[in-house]
Short mmCIF file of C-alpha atoms and ligand atoms in Angstrom, two decimals:
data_model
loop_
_atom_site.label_atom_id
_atom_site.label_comp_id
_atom_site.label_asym_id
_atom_site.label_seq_id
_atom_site.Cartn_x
_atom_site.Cartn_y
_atom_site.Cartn_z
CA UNK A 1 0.00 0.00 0.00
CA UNK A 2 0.84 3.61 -0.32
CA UNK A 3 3.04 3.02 -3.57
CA UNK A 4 1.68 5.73 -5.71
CA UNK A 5 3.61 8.65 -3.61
CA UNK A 6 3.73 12.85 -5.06
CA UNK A 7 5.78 14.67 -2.53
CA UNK A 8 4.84 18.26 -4.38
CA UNK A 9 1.67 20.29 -5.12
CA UNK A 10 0.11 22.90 -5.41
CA UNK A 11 -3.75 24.64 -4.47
CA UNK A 12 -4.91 28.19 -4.67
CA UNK A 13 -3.84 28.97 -1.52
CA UNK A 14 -0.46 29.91 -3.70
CA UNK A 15 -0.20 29.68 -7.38
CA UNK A 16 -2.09 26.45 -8.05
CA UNK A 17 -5.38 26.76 -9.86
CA UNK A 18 -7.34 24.28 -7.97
CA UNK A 19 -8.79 24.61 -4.62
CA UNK A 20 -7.46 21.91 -2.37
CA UNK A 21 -10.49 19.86 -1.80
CA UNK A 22 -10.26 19.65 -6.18
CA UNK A 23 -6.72 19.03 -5.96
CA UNK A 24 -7.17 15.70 -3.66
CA UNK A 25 -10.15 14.61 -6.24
CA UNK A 26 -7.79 14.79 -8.84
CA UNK A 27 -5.22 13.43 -6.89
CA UNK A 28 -7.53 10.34 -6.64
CA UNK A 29 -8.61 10.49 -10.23
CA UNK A 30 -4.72 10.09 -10.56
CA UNK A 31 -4.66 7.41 -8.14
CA UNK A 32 -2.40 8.24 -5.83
CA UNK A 33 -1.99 7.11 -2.75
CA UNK A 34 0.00 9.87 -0.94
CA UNK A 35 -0.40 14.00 -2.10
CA UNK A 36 1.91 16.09 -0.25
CA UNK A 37 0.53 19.62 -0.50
CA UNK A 38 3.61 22.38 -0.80
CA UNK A 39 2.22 25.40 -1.55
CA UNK A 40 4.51 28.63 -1.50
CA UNK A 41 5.60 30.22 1.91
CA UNK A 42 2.04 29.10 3.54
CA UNK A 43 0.62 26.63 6.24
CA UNK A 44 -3.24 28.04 4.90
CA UNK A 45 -4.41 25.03 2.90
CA UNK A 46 -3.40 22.54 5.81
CA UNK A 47 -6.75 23.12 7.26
CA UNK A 48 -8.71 21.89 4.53
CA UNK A 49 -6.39 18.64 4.52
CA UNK A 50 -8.39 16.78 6.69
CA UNK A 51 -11.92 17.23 4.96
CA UNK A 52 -10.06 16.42 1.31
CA UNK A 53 -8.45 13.42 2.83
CA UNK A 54 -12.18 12.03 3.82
CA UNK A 55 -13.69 12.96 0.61
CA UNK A 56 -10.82 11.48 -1.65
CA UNK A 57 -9.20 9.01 0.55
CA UNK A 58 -6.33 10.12 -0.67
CA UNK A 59 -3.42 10.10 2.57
CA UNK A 60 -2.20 13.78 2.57
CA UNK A 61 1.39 15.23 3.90
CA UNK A 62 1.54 18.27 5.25
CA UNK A 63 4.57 20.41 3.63
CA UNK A 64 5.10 23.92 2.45
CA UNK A 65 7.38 25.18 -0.30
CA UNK A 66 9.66 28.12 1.07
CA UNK A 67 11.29 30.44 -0.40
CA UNK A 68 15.04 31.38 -0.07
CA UNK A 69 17.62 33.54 -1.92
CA UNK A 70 20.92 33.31 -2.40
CA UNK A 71 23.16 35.92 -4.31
CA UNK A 72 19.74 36.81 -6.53
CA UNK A 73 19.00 33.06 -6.98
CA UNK A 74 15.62 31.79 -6.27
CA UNK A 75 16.13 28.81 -3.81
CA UNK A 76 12.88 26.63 -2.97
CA UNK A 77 12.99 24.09 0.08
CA UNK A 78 10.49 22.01 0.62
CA UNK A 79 9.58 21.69 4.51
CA UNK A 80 7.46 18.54 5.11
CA UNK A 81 5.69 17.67 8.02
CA UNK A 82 6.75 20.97 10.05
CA UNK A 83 5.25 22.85 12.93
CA UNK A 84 3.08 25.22 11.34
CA UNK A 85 3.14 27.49 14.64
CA UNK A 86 3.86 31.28 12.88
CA UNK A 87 5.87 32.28 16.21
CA UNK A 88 8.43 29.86 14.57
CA UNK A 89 11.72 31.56 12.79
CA UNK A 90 10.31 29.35 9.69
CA UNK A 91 6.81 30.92 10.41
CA UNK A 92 8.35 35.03 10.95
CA UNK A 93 10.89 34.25 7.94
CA UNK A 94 7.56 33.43 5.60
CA UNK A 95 5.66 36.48 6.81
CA UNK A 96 8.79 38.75 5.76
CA UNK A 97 8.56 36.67 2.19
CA UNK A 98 4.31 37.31 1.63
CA UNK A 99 4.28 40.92 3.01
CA UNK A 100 7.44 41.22 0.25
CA UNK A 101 5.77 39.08 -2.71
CA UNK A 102 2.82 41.22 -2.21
CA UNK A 103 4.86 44.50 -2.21
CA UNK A 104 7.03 43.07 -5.62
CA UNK A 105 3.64 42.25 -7.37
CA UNK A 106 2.23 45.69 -6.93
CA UNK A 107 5.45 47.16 -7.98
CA UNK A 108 5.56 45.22 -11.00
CA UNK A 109 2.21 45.58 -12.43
CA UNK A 110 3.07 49.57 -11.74
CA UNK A 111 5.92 48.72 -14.21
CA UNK A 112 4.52 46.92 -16.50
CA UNK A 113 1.21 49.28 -16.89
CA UNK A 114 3.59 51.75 -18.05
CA UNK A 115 3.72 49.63 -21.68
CA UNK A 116 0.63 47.06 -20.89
CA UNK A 117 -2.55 47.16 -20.28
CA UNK A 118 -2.92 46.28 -16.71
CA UNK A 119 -4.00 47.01 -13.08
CA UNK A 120 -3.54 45.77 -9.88
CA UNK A 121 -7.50 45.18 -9.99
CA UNK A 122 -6.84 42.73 -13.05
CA UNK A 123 -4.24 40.51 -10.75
CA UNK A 124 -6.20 40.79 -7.81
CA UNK A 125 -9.19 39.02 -9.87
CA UNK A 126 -6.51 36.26 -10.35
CA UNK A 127 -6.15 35.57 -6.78
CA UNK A 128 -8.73 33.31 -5.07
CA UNK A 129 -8.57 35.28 -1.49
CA UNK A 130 -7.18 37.61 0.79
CA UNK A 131 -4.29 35.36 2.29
CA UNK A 132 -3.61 33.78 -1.04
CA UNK A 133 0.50 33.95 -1.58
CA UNK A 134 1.01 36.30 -4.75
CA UNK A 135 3.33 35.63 -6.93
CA UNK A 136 4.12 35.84 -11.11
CA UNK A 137 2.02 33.46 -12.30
CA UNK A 138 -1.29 35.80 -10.70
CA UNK A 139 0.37 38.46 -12.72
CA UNK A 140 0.85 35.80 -15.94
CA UNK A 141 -3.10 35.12 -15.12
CA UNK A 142 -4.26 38.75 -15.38
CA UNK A 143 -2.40 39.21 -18.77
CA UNK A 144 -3.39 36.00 -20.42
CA UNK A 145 -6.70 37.73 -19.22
CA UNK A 146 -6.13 40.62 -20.90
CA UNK A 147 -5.25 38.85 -24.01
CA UNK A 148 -1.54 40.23 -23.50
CA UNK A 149 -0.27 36.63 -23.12
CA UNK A 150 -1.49 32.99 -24.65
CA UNK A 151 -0.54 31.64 -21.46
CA UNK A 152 1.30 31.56 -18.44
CA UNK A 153 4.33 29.97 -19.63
CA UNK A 154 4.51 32.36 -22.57
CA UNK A 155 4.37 35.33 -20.42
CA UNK A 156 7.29 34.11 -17.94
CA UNK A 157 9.11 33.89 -21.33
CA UNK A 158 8.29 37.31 -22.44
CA UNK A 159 6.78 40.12 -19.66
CA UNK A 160 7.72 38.39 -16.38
CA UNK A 161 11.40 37.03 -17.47
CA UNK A 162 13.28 37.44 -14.01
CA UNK A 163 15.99 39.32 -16.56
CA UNK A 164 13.14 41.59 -18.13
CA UNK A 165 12.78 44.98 -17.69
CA UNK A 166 9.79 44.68 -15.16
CA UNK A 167 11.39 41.84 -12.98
CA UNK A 168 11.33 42.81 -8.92
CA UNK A 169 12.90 40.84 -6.33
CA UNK A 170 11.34 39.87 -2.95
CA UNK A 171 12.29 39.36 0.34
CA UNK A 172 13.55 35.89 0.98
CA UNK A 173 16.17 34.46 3.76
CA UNK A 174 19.31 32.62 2.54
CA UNK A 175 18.58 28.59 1.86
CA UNK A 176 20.89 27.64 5.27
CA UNK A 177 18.68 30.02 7.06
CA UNK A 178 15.52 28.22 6.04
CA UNK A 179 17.30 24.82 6.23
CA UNK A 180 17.96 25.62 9.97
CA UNK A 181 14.55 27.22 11.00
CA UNK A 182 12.83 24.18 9.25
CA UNK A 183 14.84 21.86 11.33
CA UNK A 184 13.85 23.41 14.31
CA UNK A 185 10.42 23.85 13.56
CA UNK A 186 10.90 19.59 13.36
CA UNK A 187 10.63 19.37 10.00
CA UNK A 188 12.40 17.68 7.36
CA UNK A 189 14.29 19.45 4.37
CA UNK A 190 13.89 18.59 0.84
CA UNK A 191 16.08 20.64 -1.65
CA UNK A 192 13.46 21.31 -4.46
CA UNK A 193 13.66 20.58 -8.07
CA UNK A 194 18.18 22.01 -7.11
CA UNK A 195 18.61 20.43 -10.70
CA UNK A 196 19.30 24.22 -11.90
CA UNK A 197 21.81 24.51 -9.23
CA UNK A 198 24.23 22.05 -10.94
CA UNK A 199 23.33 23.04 -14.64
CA UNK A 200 23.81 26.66 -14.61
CA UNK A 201 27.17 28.26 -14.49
CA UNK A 202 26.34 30.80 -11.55
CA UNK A 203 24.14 28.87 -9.58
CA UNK A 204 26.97 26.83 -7.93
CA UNK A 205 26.71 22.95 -6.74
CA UNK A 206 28.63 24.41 -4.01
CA UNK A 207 25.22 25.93 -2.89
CA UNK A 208 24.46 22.73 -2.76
CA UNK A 209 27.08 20.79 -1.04
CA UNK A 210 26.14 24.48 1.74
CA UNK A 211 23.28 23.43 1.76
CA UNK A 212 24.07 19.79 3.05
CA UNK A 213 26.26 21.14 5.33
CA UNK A 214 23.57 22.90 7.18
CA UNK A 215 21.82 19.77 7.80
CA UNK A 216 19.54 19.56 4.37
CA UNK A 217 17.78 16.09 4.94
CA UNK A 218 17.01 15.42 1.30
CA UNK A 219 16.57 16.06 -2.74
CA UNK A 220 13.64 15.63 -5.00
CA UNK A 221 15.50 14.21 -7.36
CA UNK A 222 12.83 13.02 -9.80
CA UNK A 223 11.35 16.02 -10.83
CA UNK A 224 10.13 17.67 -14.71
CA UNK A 225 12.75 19.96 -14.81
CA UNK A 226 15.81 17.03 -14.42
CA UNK A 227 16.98 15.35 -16.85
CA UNK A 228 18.36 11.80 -16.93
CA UNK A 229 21.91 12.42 -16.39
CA UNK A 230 21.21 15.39 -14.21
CA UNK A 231 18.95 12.87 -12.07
CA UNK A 232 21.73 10.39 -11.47
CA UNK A 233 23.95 13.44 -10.67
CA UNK A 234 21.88 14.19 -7.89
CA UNK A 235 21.27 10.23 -6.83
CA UNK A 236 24.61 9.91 -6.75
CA UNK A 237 25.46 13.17 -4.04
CA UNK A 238 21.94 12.06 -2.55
CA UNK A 239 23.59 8.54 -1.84
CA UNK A 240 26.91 9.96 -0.88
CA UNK A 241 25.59 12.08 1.95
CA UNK A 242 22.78 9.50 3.06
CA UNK A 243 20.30 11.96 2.23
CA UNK A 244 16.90 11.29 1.36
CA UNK A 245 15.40 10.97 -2.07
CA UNK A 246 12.19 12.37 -3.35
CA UNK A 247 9.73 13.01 -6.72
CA UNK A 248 6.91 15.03 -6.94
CA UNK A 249 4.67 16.69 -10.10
CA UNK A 250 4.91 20.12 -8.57
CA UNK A 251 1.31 20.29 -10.55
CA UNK A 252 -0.09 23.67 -10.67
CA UNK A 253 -3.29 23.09 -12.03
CA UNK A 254 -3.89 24.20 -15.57
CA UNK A 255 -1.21 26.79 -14.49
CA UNK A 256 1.56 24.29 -15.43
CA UNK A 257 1.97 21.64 -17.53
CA UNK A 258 2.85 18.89 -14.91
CA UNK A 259 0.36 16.02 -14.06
CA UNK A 260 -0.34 14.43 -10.50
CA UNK A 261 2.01 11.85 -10.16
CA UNK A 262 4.43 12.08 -13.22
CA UNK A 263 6.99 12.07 -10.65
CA UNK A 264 6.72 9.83 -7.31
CA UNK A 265 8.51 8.75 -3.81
CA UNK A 266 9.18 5.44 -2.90
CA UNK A 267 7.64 4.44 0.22
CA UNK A 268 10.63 3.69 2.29
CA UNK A 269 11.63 7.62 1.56
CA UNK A 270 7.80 8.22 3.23
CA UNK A 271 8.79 6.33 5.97
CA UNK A 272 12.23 7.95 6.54
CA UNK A 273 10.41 11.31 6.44
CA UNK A 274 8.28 10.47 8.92
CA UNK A 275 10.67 9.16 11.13
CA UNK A 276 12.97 12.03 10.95
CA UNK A 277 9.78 14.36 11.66
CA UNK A 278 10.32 15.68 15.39
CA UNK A 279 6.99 18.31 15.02
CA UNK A 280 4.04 16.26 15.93
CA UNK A 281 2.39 17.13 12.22
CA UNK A 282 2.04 13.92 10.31
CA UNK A 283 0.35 11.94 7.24
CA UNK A 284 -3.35 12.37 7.43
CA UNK A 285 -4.58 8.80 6.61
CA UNK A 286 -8.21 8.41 4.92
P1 LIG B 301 7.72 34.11 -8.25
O1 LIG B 301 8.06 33.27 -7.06
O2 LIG B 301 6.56 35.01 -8.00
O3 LIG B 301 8.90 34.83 -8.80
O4 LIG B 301 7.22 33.12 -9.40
C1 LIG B 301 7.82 31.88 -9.61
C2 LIG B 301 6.72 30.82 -9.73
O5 LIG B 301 6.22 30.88 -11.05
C3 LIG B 301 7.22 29.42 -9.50
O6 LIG B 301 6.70 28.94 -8.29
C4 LIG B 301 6.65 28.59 -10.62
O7 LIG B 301 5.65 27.71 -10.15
C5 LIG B 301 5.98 29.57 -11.55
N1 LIG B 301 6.56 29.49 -12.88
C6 LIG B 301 7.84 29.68 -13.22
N2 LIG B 301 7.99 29.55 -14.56
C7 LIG B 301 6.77 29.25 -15.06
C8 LIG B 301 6.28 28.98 -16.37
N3 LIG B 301 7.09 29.01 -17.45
N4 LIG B 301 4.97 28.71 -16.52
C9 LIG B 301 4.16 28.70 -15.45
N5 LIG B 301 4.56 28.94 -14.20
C10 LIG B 301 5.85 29.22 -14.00
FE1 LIG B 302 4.86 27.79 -8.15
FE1 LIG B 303 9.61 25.47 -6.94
ZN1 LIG B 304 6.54 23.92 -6.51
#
């Protein structure tokens, strides 16, 4: 049991365009057994986790997606199975990063209105409620809206390029930072989708190897954006350290390509996650 396993989602709570209760029905149309839901820098669709579980019997895992920077680099750690307390560094450092997102997206859209048609009205419409974490692809809705864009991906290739002219940056904390402050909220540490880190010639595998020094606990590994070689790259370092091994979809809705369970876990990585899990959160079982 529990062999179909996707350590990575996401609902509208951040840039996914389902609602989490739709995102476990898919996840069952998709028969998995296991959905971890990660959204971006935010504990908010954990509460519906336990209705979705009942109504899908689909097992959920509790996780976030944070957000770290280092040198200008977007770093993304997944923290599974963490205190969700917000009197936690992890919980403070998140704040910073949505009060910043929010500040970035309204900057933006001011930039981009100078050549576009667009308001901070039209992204706003994009967003499915007040705590919802705001990032690009609300701003990629509102112009495929606007029949600026086809589509999300097309506008993150053309308007909201992070080297375009109407690129922001927000507030993030370094990826040892969150690495530490996930540990001691007692959750475990999955590098996200780091497959960039070793392709690109200034986002350094010595990040990486940082990274593990600061106590990272794993890597999805089997994720979209690796390929092949790059995936037994990462096995190997994975294997070397005794880290832990993950795959997830990262779906997105109909905001992303990626399908529930294109990627998986293996169960005995579920199992090591949960044992190394010191917060009290764990698996909701149907
Ligand atoms: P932000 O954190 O606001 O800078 O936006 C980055 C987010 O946009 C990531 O979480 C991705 O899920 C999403 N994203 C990045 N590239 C694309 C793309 N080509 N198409 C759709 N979504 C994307
Ligand atoms: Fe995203
Ligand atoms: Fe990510
Ligand atoms: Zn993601």
């Amino acid at each position: 049991m529990s062999d179909r396993i996707d350590l990575h989602s996401h609902s509208t709570c951040s840039d996914g365009t389902e609602g989490v209760a739709d995102l476990f029905e898919q996840a069952r149309r998709s028969r998995l057994d296991v959905l971890a839901l990660t959204d971006h820098d935010t504990v908010d669709g954990w509460a519906e986790l336990p209705a979705a579980v009942a109504a899908s019997g689909v097992a959920a895992l509790p996780g976030i997606e944070v957000s770290a920077e280092h040198e200008s680099l977007s770093v993304h750690v997944l923290a599974l199975l963490v205190d969700p307390d917000e009197s936690t560094v992890l919980g403070e450092e998140m704040a910073l990063s949505r009060a910043s997102r929010r500040d970035r997206a309204r900057r933006m859209v001011e930039l981009i209105a100078a050549d576009h048609p667009l308001t901070w009205e039209d992204v706003t419409a994009q967003v499915a409620g007040e705590q919802t974490v705001i990032g690009r692809p609300h701003i990629a809705d509102a112009l495929v809206a606007a029949g600026t864009a086809e589509n999300r991906s097309a506008a993150f290739g053309s308007i909201l390029s992070s080297d375009g002219p109407y690129y922001v940056p927000y507030y993030a904390p370094s990826p040892v930072r969150v690495i530490e402050a996930i540990r001691a909220a007692g959750g475990v540490s999955i590098a996200a989708h780091p497959g960039s880190l070793t392709r690109g010639a200034n986002l350094p595998i010595e990040l990486l190897e940082a990274m593990i020094a600061a106590g990272l606990d794993g890597i999805e590994v089997d994720h979209r954006e690796h390929e092949a070689p790059e995936r037994a790259a990462l096995r190997e370092i994975a294997e070397r350290h005794d880290l832990l091994i993950t795959g997830g979809s990262d779906f997105h809705g109909t905001g992303k390509p990626n399908q529930l369970g294109e990627n998986l876990t293996a169960p005995r990585m579920l199992e090591r996650v949960r044992e190394r899990a010191t917060s009290g959160t764990d698996l909701l079982l149907p």
